[in-house]
Coordinates of C-alpha atoms in Angstrom, one line a residue:
Chain A
M679 CA -9.7 -27.1 1.5
L680 CA -6.4 -25.7 0.4
R681 CA -6.7 -22.5 -1.6
V682 CA -4.0 -20.2 -2.9
T683 CA -4.9 -16.5 -3.6
F684 CA -2.4 -14.2 -5.4
L685 CA -2.7 -10.8 -3.8
G686 CA 0.2 -9.3 -5.6
T687 CA 2.0 -10.6 -8.7
G688 CA 4.1 -7.7 -9.8
G689 CA 7.9 -7.1 -9.7
A690 CA 9.8 -4.5 -7.8
L691 CA 7.6 -1.7 -9.3
P692 CA 3.9 -2.1 -8.8
T693 CA 1.6 -1.3 -11.8
K694 CA -2.0 -0.3 -12.1
T695 CA -3.0 -4.0 -12.3
R696 CA -0.2 -5.8 -10.4
N697 CA 0.4 -5.2 -6.7
P698 CA 3.8 -6.1 -5.2
S699 CA 4.3 -9.6 -3.9
S700 CA 1.9 -11.4 -1.6
I701 CA 0.3 -14.8 -1.5
M702 CA -2.4 -16.1 0.8
L703 CA -2.8 -19.7 1.6
N704 CA -6.1 -20.9 3.2
R705 CA -6.0 -24.4 4.7
D706 CA -9.3 -25.3 6.1
G707 CA -9.8 -21.7 7.3
E708 CA -6.4 -21.1 8.8
L709 CA -4.6 -18.4 6.8
L710 CA -0.9 -18.3 6.1
L711 CA 0.5 -15.2 4.3
F712 CA 3.7 -15.4 2.2
D713 CA 5.2 -12.0 1.7
C714 CA 3.1 -8.9 2.2
G715 CA 3.8 -6.1 -0.3
E716 CA 2.2 -2.6 -0.1
G717 CA -1.5 -2.7 -0.5
A718 CA -1.9 -6.4 0.5
Q719 CA -4.6 -5.6 3.1
Q720 CA -6.8 -4.0 0.4
Q721 CA -6.2 -6.9 -1.9
M722 CA -7.4 -9.2 0.9
M723 CA -10.6 -7.2 1.0
R724 CA -11.0 -7.4 -2.8
A725 CA -10.3 -11.1 -2.9
K726 CA -12.4 -11.7 0.2
T727 CA -9.7 -13.9 1.7
G728 CA -10.3 -12.6 5.2
M729 CA -7.4 -11.5 7.4
M730 CA -8.3 -12.0 11.0
A731 CA -7.5 -15.8 10.7
I732 CA -3.9 -15.2 9.6
S733 CA -1.8 -17.3 12.0
S734 CA 1.6 -16.7 10.5
I735 CA 3.4 -14.5 8.0
F736 CA 6.4 -15.9 6.1
I737 CA 8.8 -13.3 4.6
T738 CA 11.1 -14.4 1.8
H739 CA 13.4 -11.3 2.0
F740 CA 13.3 -7.7 3.1
H741 CA 13.1 -5.8 -0.2
A742 CA 10.4 -3.2 -0.1
D743 CA 8.1 -4.9 -2.5
H744 CA 7.8 -7.9 -0.3
V745 CA 7.2 -6.4 3.1
L746 CA 5.8 -2.9 3.0
G747 CA 2.2 -4.1 3.5
I748 CA 3.0 -5.4 7.0
P749 CA 2.7 -2.2 9.0
G750 CA -0.7 -1.4 7.6
L751 CA -1.9 -5.0 8.0
L752 CA -0.9 -5.1 11.6
Q753 CA -2.7 -1.8 12.3
T754 CA -5.9 -3.0 10.6
L755 CA -5.8 -6.3 12.5
S756 CA -5.5 -4.3 15.7
F757 CA -8.3 -2.0 14.8
H758 CA -10.5 -5.0 14.2
G759 CA -9.7 -6.2 17.8
R760 CA -7.2 -9.0 17.2
E761 CA -5.8 -10.2 20.5
E762 CA -4.1 -13.5 19.4
P763 CA -0.4 -13.3 18.9
L764 CA 0.9 -13.3 15.3
D765 CA 4.0 -15.1 14.3
I766 CA 6.3 -13.6 11.6
Y767 CA 9.0 -15.7 10.2
G768 CA 11.8 -14.7 7.9
P769 CA 15.5 -14.7 7.3
M770 CA 17.9 -12.9 9.6
W771 CA 16.9 -9.2 10.4
I772 CA 13.2 -10.3 10.9
E773 CA 13.5 -9.3 14.6
D774 CA 14.9 -5.8 13.8
F775 CA 12.4 -5.4 11.0
T776 CA 9.5 -6.2 13.3
R777 CA 10.7 -3.7 15.8
L778 CA 11.0 -1.0 13.0
V779 CA 7.5 -1.8 11.8
I780 CA 6.0 -1.5 15.2
A781 CA 7.8 1.8 15.8
L782 CA 6.6 3.1 12.5
G783 CA 3.0 2.4 13.4
Y784 CA 3.1 5.1 16.0
C785 CA 0.4 3.5 18.0
K786 CA 0.2 0.5 20.3
L787 CA -0.9 -2.8 18.8
K788 CA -3.4 -4.8 20.9
F789 CA -1.7 -8.1 20.2
E790 CA 1.8 -9.5 20.3
V791 CA 3.9 -9.9 17.2
R792 CA 6.5 -12.7 17.6
A793 CA 9.4 -12.6 15.2
H794 CA 11.3 -15.8 14.3
V795 CA 14.5 -16.0 12.4
L796 CA 14.7 -19.0 10.1
I797 CA 17.9 -20.5 8.8
P798 CA 17.8 -21.9 5.3
G799 CA 17.0 -25.6 5.6
E800 CA 15.1 -25.1 8.9
A801 CA 11.5 -26.3 9.2
V802 CA 8.7 -24.9 11.2
E803 CA 6.5 -27.7 12.5
M804 CA 2.8 -27.2 13.0
D805 CA 0.1 -29.7 14.0
D806 CA -0.5 -31.5 10.7
Y807 CA 1.8 -29.6 8.3
F808 CA 5.2 -28.0 8.3
I809 CA 6.9 -25.2 6.5
M810 CA 10.3 -26.1 5.1
T811 CA 12.8 -23.5 4.0
A812 CA 15.6 -23.4 1.4
K813 CA 18.2 -20.8 0.6
G814 CA 17.3 -18.7 -2.5
I815 CA 19.9 -16.8 -4.4
H816 CA 19.2 -13.1 -4.3
S817 CA 20.9 -9.8 -3.6
V818 CA 20.0 -10.0 0.1
P819 CA 19.4 -13.1 2.3
S820 CA 16.4 -14.8 0.9
L821 CA 14.3 -17.9 1.7
A822 CA 12.1 -20.1 -0.4
Y823 CA 9.2 -21.8 1.5
A824 CA 7.5 -25.2 1.1
F825 CA 4.1 -25.8 2.7
V826 CA 4.0 -29.6 3.3
E827 CA 1.1 -31.5 4.7
K828 CA 2.0 -34.5 6.8
P829 CA 0.8 -37.8 5.3
R830 CA -2.8 -38.6 5.8
P831 CA -3.8 -42.1 6.9
G832 CA -4.5 -44.5 4.0
R833 CA -8.0 -45.3 2.8
F834 CA -10.2 -47.3 5.2
D835 CA -11.5 -50.5 3.6
R836 CA -15.0 -50.5 5.1
D837 CA -16.1 -53.7 3.3
R838 CA -13.0 -55.6 4.4
A839 CA -13.6 -54.4 8.0
I840 CA -17.2 -55.7 8.0
E841 CA -16.0 -58.9 6.4
L842 CA -13.5 -59.4 9.3
G843 CA -16.3 -58.9 11.8
V844 CA -15.7 -55.4 13.0
P845 CA -19.0 -53.8 13.9
V846 CA -19.8 -50.5 12.2
G847 CA -19.1 -47.7 14.8
P848 CA -16.2 -46.3 16.9
L849 CA -13.9 -49.2 16.2
F850 CA -13.7 -48.1 12.6
S851 CA -12.1 -44.8 13.7
K852 CA -9.8 -46.6 16.2
L853 CA -8.4 -48.8 13.4
H854 CA -8.1 -45.8 11.0
R855 CA -6.2 -43.9 13.7
G856 CA -3.6 -46.9 13.7
E857 CA -4.8 -48.8 16.8
S858 CA -5.5 -52.6 16.8
V859 CA -8.9 -53.9 18.0
E860 CA -10.0 -57.2 19.4
I861 CA -13.2 -58.9 18.1
D862 CA -14.3 -62.1 19.8
G863 CA -10.7 -62.9 20.8
K864 CA -9.4 -62.2 17.3
V865 CA -7.0 -59.2 16.9
I866 CA -7.6 -57.0 13.8
H867 CA -4.6 -54.8 12.9
P868 CA -4.8 -51.5 11.2
E869 CA -2.9 -52.8 8.2
D870 CA -5.6 -55.3 7.6
V871 CA -8.2 -52.6 6.8
V872 CA -6.2 -49.4 6.1
G873 CA -4.2 -48.7 2.9
A874 CA -0.8 -47.1 2.8
P875 CA -0.5 -43.6 4.1
R876 CA -1.3 -41.0 1.4
A877 CA 1.0 -38.1 0.7
G878 CA -0.3 -34.6 1.8
R879 CA -0.2 -31.7 -0.5
K880 CA 2.9 -29.6 -1.1
I881 CA 3.1 -26.0 -2.4
V882 CA 6.4 -24.2 -2.9
Y883 CA 7.1 -20.5 -3.2
S884 CA 10.5 -19.5 -4.4
G885 CA 10.6 -15.8 -3.5
D886 CA 13.0 -13.7 -5.6
T887 CA 15.8 -15.9 -6.8
R888 CA 18.1 -17.2 -9.5
P889 CA 17.2 -20.8 -10.3
C890 CA 19.1 -23.1 -7.9
A891 CA 19.6 -26.7 -6.7
E892 CA 18.2 -25.9 -3.3
I893 CA 14.9 -24.8 -4.6
I894 CA 14.7 -27.7 -7.0
E895 CA 15.2 -30.0 -4.1
L896 CA 12.7 -28.1 -2.0
S897 CA 10.2 -28.4 -4.9
R898 CA 10.5 -32.1 -5.5
D899 CA 7.1 -33.6 -6.5
A900 CA 5.2 -30.5 -5.4
D901 CA 1.6 -30.1 -6.3
L902 CA 2.3 -26.5 -7.1
L903 CA 5.4 -24.4 -7.6
I904 CA 5.1 -20.6 -7.6
H905 CA 8.4 -19.3 -9.0
D906 CA 10.0 -16.0 -9.8
A907 CA 9.7 -15.3 -13.5
T908 CA 10.6 -11.6 -13.6
L909 CA 12.0 -11.5 -17.1
A910 CA 11.9 -13.0 -20.6
E911 CA 14.9 -14.9 -22.1
D912 CA 16.3 -11.9 -24.0
K913 CA 16.8 -10.3 -20.6
L914 CA 18.8 -13.2 -19.2
E915 CA 21.8 -11.1 -18.5
W916 CA 19.7 -8.7 -16.6
A917 CA 18.1 -11.6 -14.7
K918 CA 21.6 -12.8 -13.7
E919 CA 22.6 -9.3 -12.6
S920 CA 19.5 -8.6 -10.6
L921 CA 19.4 -12.1 -9.3
H922 CA 16.0 -13.0 -10.7
S923 CA 14.8 -15.8 -13.0
T924 CA 13.5 -15.9 -16.5
A925 CA 10.3 -17.7 -17.2
R926 CA 12.2 -20.4 -19.1
E927 CA 14.5 -20.9 -16.1
A928 CA 11.5 -21.2 -13.8
A929 CA 10.1 -23.9 -16.2
E930 CA 13.3 -25.8 -16.0
V931 CA 13.2 -25.8 -12.2
A932 CA 9.6 -27.1 -12.4
Q933 CA 10.6 -29.9 -14.8
E934 CA 13.7 -31.0 -12.9
A935 CA 11.7 -31.0 -9.6
N936 CA 8.9 -33.0 -11.2
V937 CA 6.2 -30.7 -9.9
S938 CA 2.6 -31.0 -11.1
R939 CA 1.9 -27.4 -11.8
L940 CA 3.8 -24.2 -12.2
I941 CA 2.6 -20.6 -11.7
L942 CA 4.9 -17.8 -12.7
T943 CA 4.9 -14.6 -10.6
H944 CA 6.9 -11.4 -9.8
I945 CA 6.2 -10.3 -13.3
S946 CA 8.3 -7.2 -14.3
S947 CA 6.3 -4.1 -15.0
R948 CA 7.4 -4.3 -18.6
Y949 CA 5.2 -7.4 -19.1
S950 CA 2.5 -6.4 -16.7
D951 CA -0.3 -6.1 -19.2
D952 CA 0.9 -8.6 -21.7
P953 CA 3.0 -11.4 -20.2
S954 CA 2.4 -13.7 -23.2
V955 CA 6.1 -13.9 -24.1
L956 CA 6.8 -15.3 -20.6
L957 CA 4.1 -17.9 -21.0
E958 CA 5.4 -19.1 -24.4
E959 CA 9.0 -19.4 -23.3
A960 CA 8.0 -21.4 -20.2
K961 CA 5.5 -23.6 -22.1
A962 CA 8.3 -24.7 -24.4
V963 CA 9.9 -26.4 -21.4
F964 CA 7.0 -27.2 -19.1
E965 CA 3.5 -27.6 -20.2
N966 CA 1.4 -27.1 -17.1
V967 CA 2.2 -23.5 -16.5
E968 CA 0.3 -20.2 -16.0
I969 CA 1.1 -16.6 -15.3
A970 CA -0.2 -15.4 -12.0
S971 CA -2.5 -12.4 -12.0
D972 CA -3.7 -10.4 -9.1
L973 CA -6.7 -12.0 -7.3
L974 CA -6.1 -15.3 -9.1
E975 CA -7.5 -18.1 -6.8
L976 CA -6.5 -21.8 -7.1
E977 CA -7.9 -24.8 -5.2
I978 CA -5.2 -27.5 -4.7
P979 CA -6.8 -30.9 -4.7
F980 CA -5.3 -34.1 -3.2
M981 CA -3.5 -36.1 -5.8
D982 CA -3.0 -39.8 -5.7
K983 CA 0.7 -40.1 -6.3
N984 CA 1.0 -43.8 -5.5
Chain B
M212 CA -2.7 25.3 -13.6
L213 CA -3.6 24.2 -10.1
R214 CA -5.0 20.7 -9.8
V215 CA -6.0 18.7 -6.7
T216 CA -6.1 14.9 -7.1
F217 CA -7.5 12.8 -4.3
L218 CA -5.4 9.6 -4.1
G219 CA -7.0 8.3 -0.9
T220 CA -10.1 9.4 0.8
G221 CA -10.8 6.7 3.4
G222 CA -10.6 6.7 7.1
A223 CA -8.2 4.7 9.3
L224 CA -9.3 1.4 7.6
P225 CA -9.0 1.4 3.8
T226 CA -11.8 -0.2 1.9
K227 CA -12.1 -1.8 -1.6
T228 CA -12.8 1.7 -3.0
R229 CA -11.2 4.1 -0.7
N230 CA -7.4 4.1 -0.1
P231 CA -6.0 5.7 3.1
S232 CA -5.3 9.5 3.0
S233 CA -3.3 11.1 0.3
I234 CA -3.7 14.3 -1.8
M235 CA -1.6 15.5 -4.7
L236 CA -1.4 19.1 -5.7
N237 CA -0.1 20.0 -9.1
R238 CA 0.9 23.6 -9.6
D239 CA 2.1 24.2 -13.1
G240 CA 3.9 20.8 -13.1
E241 CA 5.4 20.9 -9.7
L242 CA 3.9 18.3 -7.4
L243 CA 3.2 18.7 -3.7
L244 CA 2.0 15.6 -1.8
F245 CA -0.1 15.9 1.3
D246 CA 0.0 12.7 3.4
C247 CA 0.9 9.4 1.8
G248 CA -1.2 6.4 2.9
E249 CA -0.4 2.9 1.9
G250 CA -0.9 2.3 -1.9
A251 CA -0.5 6.0 -2.8
Q252 CA 2.1 5.2 -5.5
Q253 CA -0.3 2.9 -7.3
Q254 CA -3.0 5.6 -7.0
M255 CA -0.6 8.1 -8.6
M256 CA -0.3 5.6 -11.5
R257 CA -4.0 5.2 -11.8
A258 CA -4.7 8.9 -11.7
K259 CA -1.7 9.6 -14.0
T260 CA -0.5 12.4 -11.7
G261 CA 3.1 11.5 -12.1
M262 CA 5.4 11.2 -9.2
M263 CA 9.0 12.1 -10.3
A264 CA 8.1 15.8 -10.0
I265 CA 7.2 15.7 -6.4
S266 CA 9.2 18.4 -4.7
S267 CA 7.9 18.1 -1.2
I268 CA 5.8 15.9 1.0
F269 CA 3.7 17.4 3.8
I270 CA 2.6 15.0 6.6
T271 CA -0.2 16.0 8.9
H272 CA 0.5 13.4 11.6
F273 CA 2.0 9.9 12.0
H274 CA -0.9 7.6 12.1
A275 CA -0.4 4.6 9.8
D276 CA -3.1 5.6 7.4
H277 CA -1.4 8.9 6.6
V278 CA 2.2 7.7 6.1
L279 CA 2.6 4.1 5.2
G280 CA 2.9 4.8 1.5
I281 CA 6.1 6.8 1.9
P282 CA 8.6 3.9 2.0
G283 CA 7.3 2.3 -1.2
L284 CA 7.1 5.7 -2.9
L285 CA 10.7 6.5 -2.0
Q286 CA 11.8 3.1 -3.4
T287 CA 10.0 3.6 -6.6
L288 CA 11.4 7.1 -7.1
S289 CA 14.8 5.7 -6.5
F290 CA 14.2 2.8 -9.0
H291 CA 13.2 5.4 -11.6
G292 CA 16.5 7.2 -11.1
R293 CA 15.5 10.2 -9.0
E294 CA 18.6 12.1 -7.9
E295 CA 17.1 15.4 -6.7
P296 CA 16.7 15.7 -2.9
L297 CA 13.2 15.3 -1.6
D298 CA 11.9 17.4 1.3
I299 CA 9.5 15.9 3.8
Y300 CA 7.8 18.2 6.3
G301 CA 5.7 17.2 9.3
P302 CA 5.2 17.7 13.0
M303 CA 7.8 16.6 15.5
W304 CA 9.1 13.0 15.0
I305 CA 9.4 13.6 11.2
E306 CA 13.2 13.2 11.5
D307 CA 13.0 9.9 13.4
F308 CA 10.2 8.7 11.2
T309 CA 12.3 9.4 8.1
R310 CA 15.2 7.4 9.5
L311 CA 12.9 4.5 10.3
V312 CA 11.5 4.6 6.8
I313 CA 14.9 4.5 5.2
A314 CA 16.0 1.7 7.5
L315 CA 12.9 -0.2 6.6
G316 CA 13.6 0.0 2.9
Y317 CA 16.6 -2.2 3.3
C318 CA 18.3 -0.7 0.3
K319 CA 20.1 2.5 -0.4
L320 CA 18.1 5.4 -2.0
K321 CA 19.8 7.2 -4.8
F322 CA 18.7 10.6 -3.6
E323 CA 18.7 12.5 -0.3
V324 CA 15.5 12.7 1.8
R325 CA 15.6 15.9 4.0
A326 CA 13.2 15.9 7.0
H327 CA 12.0 19.2 8.4
V328 CA 10.0 19.6 11.6
L329 CA 7.3 22.2 11.4
I330 CA 5.9 24.0 14.5
P331 CA 2.2 24.9 14.3
G332 CA 2.0 28.4 12.9
E333 CA 5.3 28.1 11.0
A334 CA 5.3 28.7 7.3
V335 CA 7.5 27.2 4.6
E336 CA 8.3 29.9 2.0
M337 CA 8.8 28.9 -1.6
D338 CA 9.4 31.1 -4.7
D339 CA 5.8 32.2 -5.4
Y340 CA 3.8 30.4 -2.9
F341 CA 4.1 29.4 0.8
I342 CA 2.8 26.6 2.9
M343 CA 1.3 27.8 6.2
T344 CA 0.6 25.5 9.1
A345 CA -1.9 25.4 12.0
K346 CA -2.3 23.1 14.9
G347 CA -5.0 20.5 14.5
I348 CA -6.7 18.8 17.5
H349 CA -6.0 15.0 17.2
S350 CA -4.7 12.2 19.4
V351 CA -1.1 12.8 18.3
P352 CA 0.6 16.0 17.2
S353 CA -1.1 17.1 14.0
L354 CA -0.8 19.9 11.5
A355 CA -3.2 21.4 9.1
Y356 CA -1.7 22.9 5.9
A357 CA -2.6 25.9 3.7
F358 CA -1.1 26.2 0.2
V359 CA -1.1 30.0 -0.4
E360 CA 0.0 31.6 -3.7
K361 CA 1.6 35.0 -3.3
P362 CA -0.4 37.8 -4.9
R363 CA 0.0 38.2 -8.6
P364 CA 0.6 41.6 -10.2
G365 CA -2.6 43.5 -11.1
R366 CA -4.0 43.5 -14.7
F367 CA -2.0 45.5 -17.2
D368 CA -4.1 48.2 -18.9
R369 CA -2.7 48.0 -22.5
D370 CA -4.9 50.7 -23.9
R371 CA -4.0 53.1 -21.2
A372 CA -0.3 52.4 -21.7
I373 CA -0.5 53.1 -25.5
E374 CA -2.6 56.3 -24.7
L375 CA 0.3 57.4 -22.4
G376 CA 2.8 56.9 -25.3
V377 CA 4.4 53.7 -24.2
P378 CA 5.5 51.8 -27.3
V379 CA 4.3 48.2 -27.5
G380 CA 7.2 46.0 -26.5
P381 CA 9.6 45.3 -23.6
L382 CA 8.6 48.4 -21.7
F383 CA 5.1 46.9 -21.1
S384 CA 6.8 44.0 -19.2
K385 CA 9.0 46.4 -17.2
L386 CA 5.9 48.4 -16.1
H387 CA 4.0 45.2 -15.3
R388 CA 7.0 44.0 -13.1
G389 CA 6.7 47.2 -11.1
E390 CA 9.4 49.4 -12.6
S391 CA 8.8 53.0 -13.9
V392 CA 9.8 53.9 -17.4
E393 CA 10.6 57.3 -19.1
I394 CA 9.1 58.2 -22.4
D395 CA 10.3 61.5 -24.0
G396 CA 11.2 62.9 -20.6
K397 CA 7.9 61.9 -19.1
V398 CA 8.0 59.3 -16.3
I399 CA 5.2 56.6 -16.4
H400 CA 4.7 54.8 -13.1
P401 CA 3.5 51.2 -12.8
E402 CA 0.4 52.4 -10.9
D403 CA -0.6 54.4 -14.0
V404 CA -1.1 51.3 -16.1
V405 CA -1.3 48.3 -13.6
G406 CA -4.3 47.5 -11.4
A407 CA -4.2 46.4 -7.8
P408 CA -2.4 43.1 -7.0
R409 CA -4.7 40.1 -7.4
A410 CA -4.9 37.5 -4.7
G411 CA -3.4 34.1 -5.4
R412 CA -5.3 30.9 -4.7
K413 CA -5.5 29.2 -1.3
I414 CA -6.2 25.5 -0.6
V415 CA -6.4 24.2 3.0
Y416 CA -6.2 20.6 4.2
S417 CA -7.2 20.0 7.7
G418 CA -5.7 16.5 8.3
D419 CA -7.4 14.5 11.1
T420 CA -8.9 16.9 13.6
R421 CA -11.7 18.2 15.7
P422 CA -13.1 21.4 14.3
C423 CA -11.0 24.3 15.8
A424 CA -10.4 28.0 15.7
E425 CA -6.8 27.5 14.4
I426 CA -8.1 25.8 11.3
I427 CA -10.9 28.3 10.8
E428 CA -8.3 31.1 10.8
L429 CA -6.0 29.1 8.5
S430 CA -8.9 28.6 6.1
R431 CA -10.1 32.2 6.0
D432 CA -11.4 33.0 2.4
A433 CA -9.8 29.8 1.0
D434 CA -10.7 28.8 -2.6
L435 CA -10.9 25.2 -1.3
L436 CA -11.1 23.6 2.1
I437 CA -10.5 19.9 2.4
H438 CA -11.7 18.8 5.8
D439 CA -11.9 15.7 8.0
A440 CA -15.5 14.5 7.9
T441 CA -15.1 11.0 9.3
L442 CA -18.5 10.6 10.8
A443 CA -22.2 11.5 10.7
E444 CA -23.9 13.6 13.3
D445 CA -25.3 10.6 15.2
K446 CA -21.7 9.6 15.9
L447 CA -20.8 13.0 17.3
E448 CA -19.7 11.5 20.6
W449 CA -17.4 9.0 18.9
A450 CA -16.0 11.9 16.8
K451 CA -15.2 13.7 20.0
E452 CA -13.6 10.7 21.5
S453 CA -11.6 9.7 18.4
L454 CA -10.8 13.4 17.7
H455 CA -12.3 13.6 14.3
S456 CA -15.0 15.8 12.8
T457 CA -18.5 15.2 11.7
A458 CA -19.6 16.3 8.2
R459 CA -21.8 19.0 9.8
E460 CA -18.9 20.3 11.9
A461 CA -16.7 20.5 8.8
A462 CA -19.4 22.5 7.1
E463 CA -19.5 24.9 10.0
V464 CA -15.8 25.4 9.7
A465 CA -16.2 26.2 6.0
Q466 CA -19.0 28.6 6.7
E467 CA -17.2 30.5 9.5
A468 CA -14.0 30.7 7.4
N469 CA -15.9 32.0 4.4
V470 CA -14.3 29.5 2.0
S471 CA -15.6 29.1 -1.6
R472 CA -15.8 25.4 -1.7
L473 CA -15.6 22.4 0.7
I474 CA -14.6 18.8 0.1
L475 CA -15.2 16.3 2.8
T476 CA -12.6 13.5 3.2
H477 CA -11.3 10.8 5.6
I478 CA -14.7 9.0 5.2
S479 CA -15.1 6.2 7.7
S480 CA -15.4 2.8 6.2
R481 CA -19.0 2.6 7.4
Y482 CA -20.0 5.2 4.8
S483 CA -17.4 4.2 2.1
D484 CA -19.9 3.1 -0.5
D485 CA -22.8 5.5 0.4
P486 CA -21.7 8.7 2.1
S487 CA -25.0 10.5 1.2
V488 CA -25.8 11.1 4.9
L489 CA -22.6 13.0 5.3
L490 CA -23.3 15.1 2.2
E491 CA -26.9 15.9 3.4
E492 CA -25.8 16.9 6.9
A493 CA -23.0 19.2 5.5
K494 CA -25.3 20.7 2.8
A495 CA -27.7 21.9 5.5
V496 CA -25.0 24.2 6.7
F497 CA -22.8 25.0 3.7
E498 CA -24.1 24.6 0.1
N499 CA -20.9 24.2 -2.0
V500 CA -19.8 20.9 -0.6
E501 CA -18.9 17.5 -2.1
I502 CA -17.6 14.2 -0.8
A503 CA -14.2 13.3 -2.0
S504 CA -13.8 10.0 -3.8
D505 CA -10.6 8.3 -4.8
L506 CA -9.1 9.7 -8.1
L507 CA -11.4 12.8 -8.0
E508 CA -9.6 15.6 -9.7
L509 CA -10.3 19.3 -9.3
E510 CA -9.0 22.3 -11.2
I511 CA -8.8 25.4 -9.0
P512 CA -9.3 28.6 -11.1
F513 CA -8.3 32.1 -10.1
M514 CA -11.2 33.9 -8.6
D515 CA -11.6 37.7 -8.6
K516 CA -12.1 38.4 -5.0
N517 CA -11.9 42.2 -5.3

């Protein structure tokens, strides 16, 4: 299971219906949080995403609308008795930021918060996925993140295995894991019964940024790209000045990167209730696009890209 | 006009329907904010209280659920172009806290934030009201606040003034302001035509606290007492340990202080959706009591107490 839940989809100013930025990723029960704007913990309650299983928080940059939910979230996790350490990743300043946040809380947390600075282009490797980063273009140091599953083994050809004389049972798993087996003196190799490795899923979140080559490269062939689309095309100059993207620019990134699906987020308060102009402008460039809304939930299926 | 709007009425853990603590007071358009839990700025939008006219923020204590909305609020005020200084009052640590909050924001505010430490028992005097403080009993230094209007001039007896020969016009105002006037060689004194000064309105907010004599004294004859009522009577031991009040204890404070009306707040998440047990236990002691709910709005009329 790979589920994306939008906890906050607004721009710098929250509105009645859009919280500041925050996105939850649920991979088979492990929760990864990308940005954590004010009110994110209540949105987790409303969306029923859970919060105790958050293993890591990834911060794109330190503007208020992306981070001010962290102190309250930490307090609540502590109240609920969390004891496992929590990893917080972000661009430089994440260590100072974490110290400030803990000082602000004015009470002792019952678990350790471990801050990690990430350099653009650096990856965080986990068991069967990794988080890749790229430099965004914003008014303060900013990272885009890609969640990338490691390739899964190819499909196991059960009929072919039986044909080759492999008895149904544990030897099937052994072959699927990549080990050869011997049956009556004959060696069966994994490639005889297992197809080519299948690509895992890939989700990219741009953070606040101008469109840029780094994020296009990061997004290559992604199943889902979540991109800054703060403004409409008639506000392009303001997008350039404030270092955000227009919806059309986000669509161009999606097209160039050959992603499967695009979700627009960080919607300026001026379009909060009616973002249709953003959708139209993006659709003219890239068809499979939607506007994020608070509590929107998406399941990301495996796609056969071969 | 004197209006109280409850922006957050939950306990330490917010719920889907109760934000952490925050109360807005609107006095003829001037806004005073008491505590500012996470999400308070969005609640101001939902309740349409406005936020640009906030002149002062009063913090009871520095637990996360009472203060984490401040950084986001300051950012939003700055985005909206606020230039007037903002005063923040609270117990000791308010200066360090304010510095932390500004550092956390990671961008420059366009207005000055002035932090003021208040000692329990100290008052802040404004033009025609003052804010009085008392020591609460909580696990960290904590203040209760009373908003107290200065007495208004007594009623002007128009008929009596005409009878005494005062011509209808500016001399009426002069007399009402407390100055004597001379009519055909005869001196008319204010006390001839103006009644006794009338008491202003008084609203008390306890913050998080055990019931205590200081807050009973602070609440004497208040029009409205807003008191911590975190728990029901069967959780009295836990209330003592966590230094909160039960609903019944809050009602006893209201009764002893002879207040007109009691609102219970800081409702523990366990009663968030159904606080009826709190209401029943309080009503057994003090009749004019209600449970606060998020976005509840009250108008406080003048009462003739003489």
